[in-house]
Coordinates of C-alpha atoms and ligand atoms in Angstrom, one line a residue:
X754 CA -35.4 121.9 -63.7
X755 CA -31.6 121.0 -63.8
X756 CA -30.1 120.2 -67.2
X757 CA -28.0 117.0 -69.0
X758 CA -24.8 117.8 -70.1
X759 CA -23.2 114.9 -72.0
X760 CA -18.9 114.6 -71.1
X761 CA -17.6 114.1 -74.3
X762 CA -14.6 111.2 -74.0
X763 CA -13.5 111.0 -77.7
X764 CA -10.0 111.1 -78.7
X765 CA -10.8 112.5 -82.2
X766 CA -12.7 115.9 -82.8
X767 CA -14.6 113.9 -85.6
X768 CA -15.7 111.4 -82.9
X769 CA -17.2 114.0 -80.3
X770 CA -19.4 115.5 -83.4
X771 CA -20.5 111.4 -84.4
X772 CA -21.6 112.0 -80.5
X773 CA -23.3 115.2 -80.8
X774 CA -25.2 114.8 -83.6
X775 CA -26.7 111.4 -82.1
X776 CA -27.1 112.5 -79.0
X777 CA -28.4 116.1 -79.0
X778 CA -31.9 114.9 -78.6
X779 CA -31.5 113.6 -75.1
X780 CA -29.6 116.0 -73.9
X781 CA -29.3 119.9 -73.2
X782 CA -25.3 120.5 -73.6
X783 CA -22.1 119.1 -74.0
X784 CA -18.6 118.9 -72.5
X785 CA -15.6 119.1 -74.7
X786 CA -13.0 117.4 -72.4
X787 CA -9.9 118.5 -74.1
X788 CA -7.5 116.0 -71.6
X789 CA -9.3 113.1 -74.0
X790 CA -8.4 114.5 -77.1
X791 CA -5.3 113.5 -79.1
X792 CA -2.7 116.1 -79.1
X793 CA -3.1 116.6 -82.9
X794 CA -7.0 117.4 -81.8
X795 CA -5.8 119.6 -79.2
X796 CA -3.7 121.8 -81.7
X797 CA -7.3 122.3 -84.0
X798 CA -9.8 123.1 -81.2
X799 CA -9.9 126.5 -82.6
X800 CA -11.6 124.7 -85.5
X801 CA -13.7 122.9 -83.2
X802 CA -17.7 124.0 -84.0
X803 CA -21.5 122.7 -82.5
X804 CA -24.8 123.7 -82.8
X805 CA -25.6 122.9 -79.5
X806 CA -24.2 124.8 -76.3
X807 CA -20.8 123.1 -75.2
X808 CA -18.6 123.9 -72.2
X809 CA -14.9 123.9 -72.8
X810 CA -12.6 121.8 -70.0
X811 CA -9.3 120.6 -69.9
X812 CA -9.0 118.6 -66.6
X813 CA -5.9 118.1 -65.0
X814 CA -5.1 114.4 -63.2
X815 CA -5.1 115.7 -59.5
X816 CA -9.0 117.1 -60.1
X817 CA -10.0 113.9 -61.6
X818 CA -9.2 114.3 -65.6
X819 CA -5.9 113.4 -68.0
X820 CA -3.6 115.7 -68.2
X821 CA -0.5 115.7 -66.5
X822 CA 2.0 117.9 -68.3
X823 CA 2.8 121.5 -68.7
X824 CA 0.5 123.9 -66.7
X825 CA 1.4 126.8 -69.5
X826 CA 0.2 124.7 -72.9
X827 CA -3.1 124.1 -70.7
X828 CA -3.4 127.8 -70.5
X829 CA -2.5 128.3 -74.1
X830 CA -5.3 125.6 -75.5
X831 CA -8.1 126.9 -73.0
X832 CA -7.2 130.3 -74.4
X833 CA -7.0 129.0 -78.5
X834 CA -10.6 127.1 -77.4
X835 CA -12.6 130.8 -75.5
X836 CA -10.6 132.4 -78.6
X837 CA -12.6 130.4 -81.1
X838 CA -15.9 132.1 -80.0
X839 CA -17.7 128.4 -80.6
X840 CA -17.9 127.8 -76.6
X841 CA -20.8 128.9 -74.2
X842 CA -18.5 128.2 -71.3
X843 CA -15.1 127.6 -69.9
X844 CA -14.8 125.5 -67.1
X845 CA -11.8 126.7 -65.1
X846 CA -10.6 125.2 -62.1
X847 CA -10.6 127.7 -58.8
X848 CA -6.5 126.9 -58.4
X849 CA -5.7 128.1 -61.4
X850 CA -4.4 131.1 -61.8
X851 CA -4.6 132.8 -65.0
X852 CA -6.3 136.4 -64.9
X853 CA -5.8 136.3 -68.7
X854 CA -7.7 133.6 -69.5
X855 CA -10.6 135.4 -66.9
X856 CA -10.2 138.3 -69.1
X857 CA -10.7 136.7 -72.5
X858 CA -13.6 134.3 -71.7
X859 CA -15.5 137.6 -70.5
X860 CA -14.6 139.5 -73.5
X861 CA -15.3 136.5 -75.4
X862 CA -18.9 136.2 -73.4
X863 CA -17.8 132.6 -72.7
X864 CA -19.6 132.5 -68.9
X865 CA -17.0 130.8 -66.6
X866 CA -17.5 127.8 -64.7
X867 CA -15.4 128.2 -61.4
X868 CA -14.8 124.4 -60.6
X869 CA -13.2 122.7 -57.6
X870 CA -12.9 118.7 -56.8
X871 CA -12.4 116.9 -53.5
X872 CA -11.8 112.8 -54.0
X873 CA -11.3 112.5 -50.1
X874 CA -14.6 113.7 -48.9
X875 CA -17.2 116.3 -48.6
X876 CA -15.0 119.7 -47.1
X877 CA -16.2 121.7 -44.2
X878 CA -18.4 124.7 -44.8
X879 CA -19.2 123.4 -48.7
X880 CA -21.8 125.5 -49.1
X881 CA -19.7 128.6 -48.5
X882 CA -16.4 127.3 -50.0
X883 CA -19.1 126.8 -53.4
X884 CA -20.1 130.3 -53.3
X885 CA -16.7 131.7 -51.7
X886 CA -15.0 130.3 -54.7
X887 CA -16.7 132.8 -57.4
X888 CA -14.5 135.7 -58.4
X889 CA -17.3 137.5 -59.9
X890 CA -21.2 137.5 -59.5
X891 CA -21.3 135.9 -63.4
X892 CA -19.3 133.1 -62.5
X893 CA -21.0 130.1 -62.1
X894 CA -19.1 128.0 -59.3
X895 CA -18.8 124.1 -59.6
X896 CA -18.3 121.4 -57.0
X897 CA -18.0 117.6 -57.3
X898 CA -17.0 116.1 -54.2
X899 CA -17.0 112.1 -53.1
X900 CA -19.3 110.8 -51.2
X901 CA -17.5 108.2 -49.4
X902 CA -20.3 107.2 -46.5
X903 CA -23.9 108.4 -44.8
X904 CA -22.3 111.0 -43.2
X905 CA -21.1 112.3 -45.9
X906 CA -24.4 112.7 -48.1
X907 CA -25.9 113.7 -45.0
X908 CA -23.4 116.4 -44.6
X909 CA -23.7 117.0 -48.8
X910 CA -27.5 117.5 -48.4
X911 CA -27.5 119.6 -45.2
X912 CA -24.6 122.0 -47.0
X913 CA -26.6 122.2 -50.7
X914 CA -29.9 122.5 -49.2
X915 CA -28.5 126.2 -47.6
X916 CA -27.9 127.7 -50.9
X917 CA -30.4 125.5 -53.4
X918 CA -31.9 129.0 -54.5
X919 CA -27.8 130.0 -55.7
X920 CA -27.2 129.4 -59.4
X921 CA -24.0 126.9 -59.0
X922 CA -23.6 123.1 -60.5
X923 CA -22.8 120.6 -57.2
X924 CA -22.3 117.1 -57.4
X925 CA -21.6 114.2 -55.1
X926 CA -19.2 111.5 -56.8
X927 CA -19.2 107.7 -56.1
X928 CA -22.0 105.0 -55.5
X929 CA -23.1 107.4 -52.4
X930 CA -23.2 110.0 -54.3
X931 CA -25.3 109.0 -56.8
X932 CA -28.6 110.3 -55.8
X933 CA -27.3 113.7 -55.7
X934 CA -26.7 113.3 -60.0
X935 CA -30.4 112.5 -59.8
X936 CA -31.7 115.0 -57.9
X937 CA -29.5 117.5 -58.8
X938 CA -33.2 119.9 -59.2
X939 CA -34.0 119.4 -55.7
X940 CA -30.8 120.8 -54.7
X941 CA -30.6 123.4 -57.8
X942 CA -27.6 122.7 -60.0
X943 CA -27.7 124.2 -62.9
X944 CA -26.8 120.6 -64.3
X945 CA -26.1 116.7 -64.2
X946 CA -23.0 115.3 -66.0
X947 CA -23.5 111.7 -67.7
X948 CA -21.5 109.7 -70.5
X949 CA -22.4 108.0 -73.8
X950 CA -23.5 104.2 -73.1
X951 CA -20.2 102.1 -71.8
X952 CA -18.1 104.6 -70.6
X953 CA -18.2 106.6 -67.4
X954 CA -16.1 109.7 -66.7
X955 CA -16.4 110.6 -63.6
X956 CA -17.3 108.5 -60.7
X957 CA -21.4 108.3 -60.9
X958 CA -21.8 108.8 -64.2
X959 CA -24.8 107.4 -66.3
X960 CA -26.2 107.4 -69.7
X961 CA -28.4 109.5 -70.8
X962 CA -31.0 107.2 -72.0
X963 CA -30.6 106.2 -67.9
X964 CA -31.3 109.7 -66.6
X965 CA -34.0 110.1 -69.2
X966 CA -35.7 106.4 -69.2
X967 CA -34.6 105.4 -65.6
X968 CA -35.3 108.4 -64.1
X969 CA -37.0 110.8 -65.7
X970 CA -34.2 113.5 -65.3
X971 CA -36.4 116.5 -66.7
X972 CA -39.7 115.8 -65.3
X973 CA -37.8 116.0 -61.6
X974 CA -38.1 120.2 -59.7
X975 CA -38.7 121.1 -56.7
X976 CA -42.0 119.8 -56.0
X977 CA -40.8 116.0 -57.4
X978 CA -41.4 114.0 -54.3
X979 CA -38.7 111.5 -53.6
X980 CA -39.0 108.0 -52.5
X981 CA -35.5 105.4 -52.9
X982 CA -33.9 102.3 -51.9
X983 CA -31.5 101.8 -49.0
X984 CA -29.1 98.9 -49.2
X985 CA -25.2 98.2 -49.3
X986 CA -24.7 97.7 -52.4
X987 CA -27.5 98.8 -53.8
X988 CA -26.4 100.2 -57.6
X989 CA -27.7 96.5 -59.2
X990 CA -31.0 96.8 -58.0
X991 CA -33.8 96.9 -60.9
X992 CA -36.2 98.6 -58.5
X993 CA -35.6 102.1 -59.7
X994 CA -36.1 101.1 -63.3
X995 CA -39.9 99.6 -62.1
X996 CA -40.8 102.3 -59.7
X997 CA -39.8 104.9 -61.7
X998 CA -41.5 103.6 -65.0
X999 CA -44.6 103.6 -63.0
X1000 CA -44.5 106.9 -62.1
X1001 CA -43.7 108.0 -65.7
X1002 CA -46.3 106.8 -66.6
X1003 CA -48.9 107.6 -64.6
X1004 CA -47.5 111.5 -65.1
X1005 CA -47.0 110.9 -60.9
X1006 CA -44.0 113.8 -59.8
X1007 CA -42.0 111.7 -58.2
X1008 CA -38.6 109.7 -58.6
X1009 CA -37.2 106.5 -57.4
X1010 CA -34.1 106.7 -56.1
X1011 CA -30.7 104.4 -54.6
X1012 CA -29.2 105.8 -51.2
X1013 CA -26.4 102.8 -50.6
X1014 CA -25.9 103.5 -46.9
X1015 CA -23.6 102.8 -44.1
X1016 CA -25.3 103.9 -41.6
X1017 CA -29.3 103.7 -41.0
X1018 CA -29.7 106.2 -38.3
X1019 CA -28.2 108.9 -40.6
X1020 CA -30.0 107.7 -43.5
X1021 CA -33.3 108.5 -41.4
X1022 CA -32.1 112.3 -41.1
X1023 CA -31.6 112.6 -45.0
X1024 CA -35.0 110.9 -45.3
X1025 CA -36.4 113.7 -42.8
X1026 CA -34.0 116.8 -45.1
X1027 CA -35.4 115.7 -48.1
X1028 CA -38.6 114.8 -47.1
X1029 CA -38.6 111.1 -48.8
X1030 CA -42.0 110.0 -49.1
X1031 CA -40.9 106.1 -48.7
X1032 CA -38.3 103.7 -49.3
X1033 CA -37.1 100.2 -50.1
X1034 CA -35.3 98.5 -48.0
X1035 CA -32.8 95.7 -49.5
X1036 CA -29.6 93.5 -47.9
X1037 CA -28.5 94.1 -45.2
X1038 CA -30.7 96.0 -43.4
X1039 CA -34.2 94.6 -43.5
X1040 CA -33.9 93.2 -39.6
X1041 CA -31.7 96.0 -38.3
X1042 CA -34.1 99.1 -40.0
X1043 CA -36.9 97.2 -37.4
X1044 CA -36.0 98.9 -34.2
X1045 CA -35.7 102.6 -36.0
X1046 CA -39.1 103.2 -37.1
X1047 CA -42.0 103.7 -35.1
X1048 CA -44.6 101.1 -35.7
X1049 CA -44.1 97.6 -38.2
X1050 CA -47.2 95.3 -39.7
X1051 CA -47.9 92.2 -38.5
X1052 CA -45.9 90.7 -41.1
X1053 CA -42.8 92.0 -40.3
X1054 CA -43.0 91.0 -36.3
X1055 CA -43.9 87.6 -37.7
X1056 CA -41.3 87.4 -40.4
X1057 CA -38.7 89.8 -38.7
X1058 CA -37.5 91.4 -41.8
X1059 CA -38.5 94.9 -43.0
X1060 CA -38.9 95.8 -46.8
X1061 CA -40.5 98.7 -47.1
X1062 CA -40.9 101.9 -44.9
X1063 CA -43.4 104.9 -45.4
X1064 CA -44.0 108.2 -43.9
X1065 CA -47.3 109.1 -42.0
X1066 CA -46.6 112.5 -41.0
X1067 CA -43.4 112.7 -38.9
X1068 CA -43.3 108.8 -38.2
X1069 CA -42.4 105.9 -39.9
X1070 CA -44.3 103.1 -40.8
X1071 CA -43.2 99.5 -41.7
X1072 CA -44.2 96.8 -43.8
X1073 CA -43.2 93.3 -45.9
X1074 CA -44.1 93.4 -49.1
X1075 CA -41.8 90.5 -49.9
X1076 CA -44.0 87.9 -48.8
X1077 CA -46.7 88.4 -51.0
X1078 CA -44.1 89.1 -53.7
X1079 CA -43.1 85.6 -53.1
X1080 CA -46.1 83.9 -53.2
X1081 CA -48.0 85.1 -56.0
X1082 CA -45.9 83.9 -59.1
X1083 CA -44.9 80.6 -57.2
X1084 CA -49.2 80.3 -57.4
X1085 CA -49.8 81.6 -60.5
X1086 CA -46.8 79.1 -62.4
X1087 CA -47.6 76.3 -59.5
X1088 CA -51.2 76.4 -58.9
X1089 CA -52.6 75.5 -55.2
X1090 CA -50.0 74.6 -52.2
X1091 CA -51.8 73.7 -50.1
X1092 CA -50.3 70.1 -48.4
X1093 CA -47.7 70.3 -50.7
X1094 CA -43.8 69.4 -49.6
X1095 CA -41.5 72.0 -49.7
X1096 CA -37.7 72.2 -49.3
X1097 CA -36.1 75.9 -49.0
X1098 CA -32.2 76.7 -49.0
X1099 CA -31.3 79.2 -46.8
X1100 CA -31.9 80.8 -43.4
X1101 CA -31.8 84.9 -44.1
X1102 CA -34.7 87.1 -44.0
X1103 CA -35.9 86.4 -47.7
X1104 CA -36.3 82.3 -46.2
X1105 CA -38.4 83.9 -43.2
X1106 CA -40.2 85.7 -45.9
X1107 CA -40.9 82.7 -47.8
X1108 CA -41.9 80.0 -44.9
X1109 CA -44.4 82.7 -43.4
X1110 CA -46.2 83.0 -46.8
X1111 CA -45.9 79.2 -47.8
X1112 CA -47.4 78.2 -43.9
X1113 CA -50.1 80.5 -44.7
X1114 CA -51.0 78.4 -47.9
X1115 CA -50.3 75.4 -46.4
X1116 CA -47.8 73.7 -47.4
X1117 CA -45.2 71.5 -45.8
X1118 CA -41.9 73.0 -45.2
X1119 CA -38.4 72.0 -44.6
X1120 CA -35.5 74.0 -44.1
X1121 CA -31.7 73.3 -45.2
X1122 CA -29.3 75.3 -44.9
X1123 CA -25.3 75.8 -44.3
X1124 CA -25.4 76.9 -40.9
X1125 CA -27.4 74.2 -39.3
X1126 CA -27.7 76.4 -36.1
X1127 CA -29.7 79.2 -38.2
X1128 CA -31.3 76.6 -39.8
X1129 CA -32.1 75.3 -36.5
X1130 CA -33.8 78.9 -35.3
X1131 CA -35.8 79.4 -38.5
X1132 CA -37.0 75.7 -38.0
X1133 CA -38.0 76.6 -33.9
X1134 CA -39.5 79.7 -35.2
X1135 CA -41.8 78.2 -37.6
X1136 CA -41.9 74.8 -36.0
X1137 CA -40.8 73.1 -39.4
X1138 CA -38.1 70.3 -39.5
X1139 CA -34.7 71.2 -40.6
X1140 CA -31.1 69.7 -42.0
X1141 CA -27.8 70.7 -43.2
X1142 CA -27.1 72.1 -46.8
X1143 CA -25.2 68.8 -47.7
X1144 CA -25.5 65.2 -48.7
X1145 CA -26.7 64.3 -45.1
X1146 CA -29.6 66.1 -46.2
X1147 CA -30.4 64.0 -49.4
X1148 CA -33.3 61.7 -48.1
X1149 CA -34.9 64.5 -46.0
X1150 CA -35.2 67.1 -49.5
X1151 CA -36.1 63.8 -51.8
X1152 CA -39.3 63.7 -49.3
X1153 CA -39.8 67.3 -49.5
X1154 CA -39.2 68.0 -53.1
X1155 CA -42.6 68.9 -54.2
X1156 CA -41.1 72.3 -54.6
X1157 CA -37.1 73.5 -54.0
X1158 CA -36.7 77.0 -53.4
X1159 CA -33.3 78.5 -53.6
X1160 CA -33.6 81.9 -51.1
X1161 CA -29.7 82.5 -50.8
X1162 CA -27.2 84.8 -52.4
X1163 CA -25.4 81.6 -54.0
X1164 CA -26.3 81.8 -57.9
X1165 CA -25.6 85.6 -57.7
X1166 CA -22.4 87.3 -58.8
X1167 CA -19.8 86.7 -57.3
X1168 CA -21.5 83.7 -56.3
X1169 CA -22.6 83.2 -59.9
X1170 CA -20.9 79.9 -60.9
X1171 CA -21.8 78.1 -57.7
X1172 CA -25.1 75.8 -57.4
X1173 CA -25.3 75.0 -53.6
X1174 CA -27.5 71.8 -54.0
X1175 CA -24.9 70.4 -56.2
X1176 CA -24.8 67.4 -53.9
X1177 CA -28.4 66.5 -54.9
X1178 CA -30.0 64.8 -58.0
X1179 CA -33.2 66.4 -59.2
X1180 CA -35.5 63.3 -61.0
X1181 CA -36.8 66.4 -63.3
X1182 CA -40.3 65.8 -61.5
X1183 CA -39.3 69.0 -58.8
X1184 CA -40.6 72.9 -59.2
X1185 CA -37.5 74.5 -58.9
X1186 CA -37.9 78.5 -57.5
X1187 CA -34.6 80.9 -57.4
X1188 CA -35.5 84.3 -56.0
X1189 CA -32.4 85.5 -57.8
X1190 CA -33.1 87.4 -60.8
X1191 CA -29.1 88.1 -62.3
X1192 CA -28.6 86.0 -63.8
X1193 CA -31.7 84.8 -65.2
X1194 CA -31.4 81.4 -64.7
X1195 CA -28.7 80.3 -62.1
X1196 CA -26.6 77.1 -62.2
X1197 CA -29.1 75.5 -59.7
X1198 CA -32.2 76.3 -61.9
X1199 CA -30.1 75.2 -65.0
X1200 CA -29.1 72.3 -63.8
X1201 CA -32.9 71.5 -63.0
X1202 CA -34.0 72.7 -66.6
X1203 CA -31.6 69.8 -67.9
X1204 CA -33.2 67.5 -65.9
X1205 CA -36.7 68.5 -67.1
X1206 CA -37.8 70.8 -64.1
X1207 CA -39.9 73.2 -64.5
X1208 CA -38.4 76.5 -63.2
X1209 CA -39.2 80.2 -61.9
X1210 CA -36.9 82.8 -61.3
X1211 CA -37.2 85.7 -59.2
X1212 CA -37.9 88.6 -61.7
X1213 CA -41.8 88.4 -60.9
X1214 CA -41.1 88.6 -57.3
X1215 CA -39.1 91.7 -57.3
X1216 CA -41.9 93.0 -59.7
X1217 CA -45.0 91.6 -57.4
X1218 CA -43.4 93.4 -54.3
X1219 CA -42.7 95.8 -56.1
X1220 CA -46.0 96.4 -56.9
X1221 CA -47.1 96.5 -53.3
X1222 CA -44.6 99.0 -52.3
X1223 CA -45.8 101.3 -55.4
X1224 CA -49.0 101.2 -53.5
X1225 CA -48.1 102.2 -50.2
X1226 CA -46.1 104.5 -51.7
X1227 CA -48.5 106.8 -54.2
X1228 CA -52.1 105.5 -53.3
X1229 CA -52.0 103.7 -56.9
X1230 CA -52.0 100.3 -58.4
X1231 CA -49.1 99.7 -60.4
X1232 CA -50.1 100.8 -64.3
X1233 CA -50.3 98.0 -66.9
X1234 CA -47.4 98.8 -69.3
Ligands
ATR1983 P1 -31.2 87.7 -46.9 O1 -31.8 88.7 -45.9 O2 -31.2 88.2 -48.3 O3 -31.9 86.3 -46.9 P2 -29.1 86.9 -45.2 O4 -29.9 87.0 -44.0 O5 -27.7 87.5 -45.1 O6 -29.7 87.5 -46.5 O7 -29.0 85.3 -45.5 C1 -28.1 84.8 -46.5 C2 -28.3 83.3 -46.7 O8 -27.4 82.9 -47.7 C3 -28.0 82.5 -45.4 O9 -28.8 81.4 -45.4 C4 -26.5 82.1 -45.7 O10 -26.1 80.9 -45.1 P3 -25.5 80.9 -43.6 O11 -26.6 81.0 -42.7 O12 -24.7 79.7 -43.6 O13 -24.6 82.1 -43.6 C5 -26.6 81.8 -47.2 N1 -25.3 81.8 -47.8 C6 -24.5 82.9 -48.1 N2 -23.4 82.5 -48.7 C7 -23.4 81.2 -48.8 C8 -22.6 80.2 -49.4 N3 -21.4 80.5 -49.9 N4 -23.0 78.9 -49.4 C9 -24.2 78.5 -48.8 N5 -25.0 79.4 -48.3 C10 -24.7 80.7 -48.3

């Protein structure tokens, strides 16, 4: 089990203890990151006093902290801090070059933390640049590296996985990286680094309530089995936050996880490394991830968009859960579809998603969309008439308006202000559906509110499919919560 240490970012002394003592419940330790403090706070850490174990830092600019001035008053605090006997460790970087301050924190029995940072990439041989960076077996070496693409995680994983049995804390920095915070037992560091609520320190960096309530940071060792996400971006998604609540409480070892990826063939090698059990699979891969795994449901020939992958063995299986996900709320707040006239906006995957399940319950469908030559493929694909995502398009919706779903990425940020059937007059007698979930209600389902639509969003769909995934993925219906 890996531990949460808390980065303290206050300016005032009296600030980090406000922290500590409303904090030290959800976490293990803290960092005191001097290059935050003011330089009046700086000149009384030798006052400085916690209860709880805290490691001492003083982070220079060029290894991602502060502090920019003189290296020798860097030296002098660190040594004023170890001096005060109220730290359980010093964190000191591997370029500096002080065999004083060695000498102190040992005599002081302040265990050091031999620390290096790389903000280009993930170094060759990291695994033996970690360890290689120790100047004595007590030392407890430290790297936090960026993790700017696939490669690099996959290089990350393959280098940590060599010496997870080696007491060390090693980190992968950025959105890439951010599964290595999470599973920072799998690959046994000593610890996780997160902020207070609003802030973030380092690249990566979550809350604690997040590690804890998200994630379920401390229930995670080296048995957890891990399924995730894939996607690009992928740090919005709400899927960890349902998965993993599931899993919580069903007392399941496992954790959700995000993996925002560049590359899918390279993905499917850190799925093999760490064993992933299954895995989401979000924008913009849910046609492309088709060809890579061995054998896809029926669904996803017929809809040609992948959701959802899980392991059988050494293959890979694939299914659509987004479908059904689809569906069921549109039923359960419509009631029966069958014969009824539908207009969908779009042509992606989640509109091939939506036709296939709407066909299959019988309804009518039309298809608009801004591209009128995609719209013109989904239309030959599902035999359903089609038209352009503008006022040429007015009669044919007002004769399919039964229902109006919105399936694209216009509603969403950065998209957010933007209702693409702003061309079109809703007579308030129209279901209006948005499978976008943030915001809650877009500027096309508002403006159908105001004219006395009734309106769904798409929080019960990513929940419903969801659902289905949890299933494929532990054996287990999703708990009532
Ligand atoms: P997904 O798999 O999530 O459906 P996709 O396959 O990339 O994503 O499809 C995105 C859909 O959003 C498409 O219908 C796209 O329209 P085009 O076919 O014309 O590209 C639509 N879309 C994206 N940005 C849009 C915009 N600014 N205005 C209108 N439609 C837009």
């Amino acid at each position: 089990m890996s531990k949460i240490c808390l980065t303290l970012t206050e300016n005032r002394l009296e600030d980090c203890y406000k922290v500590i003592n409303t904090k030290n419940q959800q976490v293990d330790l803290f960092e005191l990151r001097v290059d935050f403090l003011s330089p009046i706070d700086q000149l009384m850490l030798g006052e400085f006093k916690s209860e709880y174990p805290v490691i001492l830092t003083f982070r220079k600019e060029c290894d991602g902290g502060l502090y920019n001035g003189d290296e020798n008053y860097r030296i002098q605090i660190l040594n004023m801090g170890i001096k005060s006997g109220n730290f359980d460790y010093v964190d000191l970087e591997a370029d500096l070059d002080s065999p004083l301050l060695d000498e102190i924190a040992k005599k002081n029995c302040v265990k050091i933390i031999r620390s290096f940072h790389d903000f280009n990439g993930v170094p060759k041989n990291l695994a033996k640049k970690l360890i290689d960076c120790k100047r004595s077996e007590d030392e407890i070496p430290k790297a936090a590296v960026m993790i700017n693409t696939t490669e690099d995680l996959l290089e990350f994983y393959r280098e940590a996985l060599t010496i997870s049995s080696e007491n060390k804390i090693l980190l992968g920095m950025g959105s890439f990286g951010f599964n290595t915070r999470i599973l920072a037992a799998k690959i046994g560091s000593m610890l996780t680094f997160c902020s207070k609520e609003g802030i973030s320190a380092a690249p990566g960096h979550v809350s604690p309530d997040v590690l804890n309530n998200v994630y379920g940071f401390k229930n995670i060792d080296s048995d957890t089995k891990i399924m995730g996400i894939i996607g690009n971006p992928v740090m919005h998604t709400k899927s960890p936050d349902i998965h993993n609540r599931g899993y919580i409480t069903q007392g399941i070892n496992a954790v959700y996880v995000p993996f925002e990826t560049d590359n899918l063939e390279l993905f499917l090698k850190i799925a093999d490394l760490l064993n992933i059990v299954g895995f989401s699979v979000t924008v913009p891969f849910k046609t492309d991830i088709i060809p890579l795994i061995n054998n896809v449901t029926e669904s996803v020939k017929m809809i040609g968009a992948c959701n959802t992958v899980t392991r059988v063995g050494m293959t890979w299986i694939g299914e659509n859960t987004d479908y059904v996900g689809f569906i069921r709320p549109l039923i359960k707040s419509y009631g029966d579809l069958k014969d009824k006239k539908v207009t969908i906006i779009g042509a992606g995957g989640s509109t091939k998603a939506a036709i296939y399940a709407l066909k299959k319950e019988g309804a009518n469908v039309i298809v608009v969309n801004r591209t009128l030559t995609k719209a013109a493929d989904i239309a030959t694909l599902y035999s359903v008439p089609y038209g352009p995502l503008s006022s040429d398009s007015i009669k044919l919706i007002e004769e399919n308006s039964d229902i109006i779903i919105q399936t694209t990425n216009v509603g969403m940020h950065p998209l957010e202000d933007i209702d693409p059937l702003s061309f079109y007059s809703f007579s308030g007698k129209e279901f209006l559906y948005d499978i976008i979930y943030t915001p809650a209600v877009t500027k096309f389902l508002e403006r159908g509110k105001h004219a006395g639509c009734n309106i769904l969003n798409g929080m019960d769909m990513l929940k419903e499919q969801a659902y289905r995934q949890y299933k494929l993925f532990t054996g287990l219906d999703y708990p009532v919560i």
